[in-house]
Amino acid sequence: MTPNYDASMHSVTFVGGDEGRLEVTGMRTLRGAPLDAVDRVDVRPRLDPAVGVWSLRGVASHARYTVRSERDRLDVVSPPLGRNDALVVVLIPIQKNAAWWSLAQDERREIFEARSQHIHRSLPYLPRVARRLFHARELGEPFDFLTYFELAPEHEPAFDELVSALRETEEWSYVVREVEVRMRRTR
Amino acid sequence: MTPNYDASMHSVTFVGGDEGRLEVTGMRTLRGAPLDAVDRVDVRPRLDPAVGVWSLRGVASHARYTVRSERDRLDVVSPPLGRNDALVVVLIPIQKNAAWWSLAQDERREIFEARSQHIHRSLPYLPRVARRLFHARELGEPFDFLTYFELAPEHEPAFDELVSALRETEEWSYVVREVEVRMRRTR
């Protein structure tokens, strides 16, 4: 089975429609406006113009909050994208509100880790979940981030536990739109 | 005189060529590849495709290093863009190297402010210099940032003093390309 996409890619367009290697198994709107239901998602390793029922663009960039000690711990436990057994793919586009973006760096960091423990909570799950964060806000996209995950089917309950816990944190009180697109690699 | 551009704009394209309200009075390559010489620069409040001799795109975004106490001090002394007497406009596109981008947030912050005093050094000059930082790296642009300044002609010596001091800092050791485009508003 070919990997889902080139793990080295810098930019990406997720195209929701009736084509692509990812079969949508469920879509769920957590907050704000939904995305229209689609059958498949095509992952393109570049920024493409609007196509399909919806298309979401993002770029991988440097980490905005992670400090060195956290980075070192994350690097040890983070699996690569494209593992053969990681048949479940989850895309969670997220938009935060203006109040979040008007905070200073130390205030955002304080909420992100000191009070919400985003990294600390995620670490125990990471050996099972490969992830990549794509930034979209700078591209003028409707969502600020496209969070992307790959995992084996047996680890879906653990993944659900993690995202549920994160959604209860103070950080998530700034989230005004969140949609979860759960998919399965079909070839 | 109309202001140079809409100060509320989020995204911008600087088009170097023979059109536009800004007359180029000097271009200087500090590091790396130069930009081709042009007579005028057109400032467009949107992301436009490549036109002119060169075109540089950027988006205003949230501050990546400024903490609350610094932000509060900056806000007090920062003039708005578009002042009538700020006839001198300076565009300094900057590219940092891969070593910079691979640093963790705390390491970049340490170099940026604790060791290079980027904000501390700039504060005394700010009542005279209006500025905006446009991010370009996430757009796949050749430069990482487009730094943009507006000032009255009598404050050019002070501005030169500031940028010279910053170029001597540890932060600038990560800069691999820097071009200074100095302009004058002509209408």
Coordinates of C-alpha atoms in Angstrom, one line a residue, chain A residues 112-175:
Chain A
F112 CA -1.7 26.3 25.6
E113 CA 0.6 24.4 27.9
A114 CA 0.7 25.7 31.5
R115 CA -3.1 25.7 31.9
S116 CA -4.3 23.3 29.1
Q117 CA -1.3 20.9 29.0
H118 CA -1.7 20.4 25.3
I119 CA 1.7 18.8 24.9
H120 CA 1.7 17.0 28.3
R121 CA -1.7 15.4 27.6
S122 CA -0.7 14.3 24.1
L123 CA 2.6 12.7 24.8
P124 CA 1.3 9.4 26.1
Y125 CA -0.7 8.9 22.9
L126 CA 1.9 9.8 20.4
P127 CA 3.6 6.5 19.9
R128 CA 0.3 5.4 18.4
V129 CA -0.8 8.5 16.5
A130 CA 1.2 10.2 13.7
R131 CA 0.3 13.8 13.3
R132 CA 1.0 16.9 11.4
L133 CA -0.2 20.5 11.9
F134 CA -0.8 22.6 8.9
H135 CA -1.2 26.4 9.3
A136 CA -4.0 27.9 7.2
R137 CA -4.7 31.3 8.8
E138 CA -1.9 33.1 7.0
L139 CA -3.3 31.8 3.7
G140 CA -6.6 33.6 4.3
E141 CA -8.4 30.2 4.7
P142 CA -11.6 29.8 6.7
F143 CA -9.9 27.6 9.3
D144 CA -6.7 28.6 11.2
F145 CA -5.3 25.1 11.4
L146 CA -5.7 21.8 9.7
T147 CA -4.8 19.1 12.3
Y148 CA -4.1 15.8 10.6
F149 CA -3.6 12.3 12.2
E150 CA -2.9 8.8 11.0
L151 CA -3.4 5.8 13.3
A152 CA -4.2 2.1 13.3
P153 CA -7.9 1.1 13.7
E154 CA -7.2 -0.4 17.1
H155 CA -6.0 2.9 18.5
E156 CA -9.2 4.9 17.6
P157 CA -10.6 4.6 21.2
A158 CA -7.3 6.1 22.6
F159 CA -7.4 8.8 20.0
D160 CA -11.0 9.7 20.9
E161 CA -10.0 9.8 24.5
L162 CA -7.3 12.3 23.8
V163 CA -9.3 14.7 21.6
S164 CA -12.2 14.6 24.1
A165 CA -9.8 15.6 26.9
L166 CA -8.3 18.4 24.8
R167 CA -11.8 19.7 23.9
E168 CA -12.5 20.2 27.7
T169 CA -9.4 22.5 28.2
E170 CA -9.3 26.2 28.5
E171 CA -7.5 26.4 25.2
W172 CA -10.6 25.0 23.5
S173 CA -12.7 27.8 24.9
Y174 CA -11.2 29.9 22.1
V175 CA -12.2 27.4 19.4

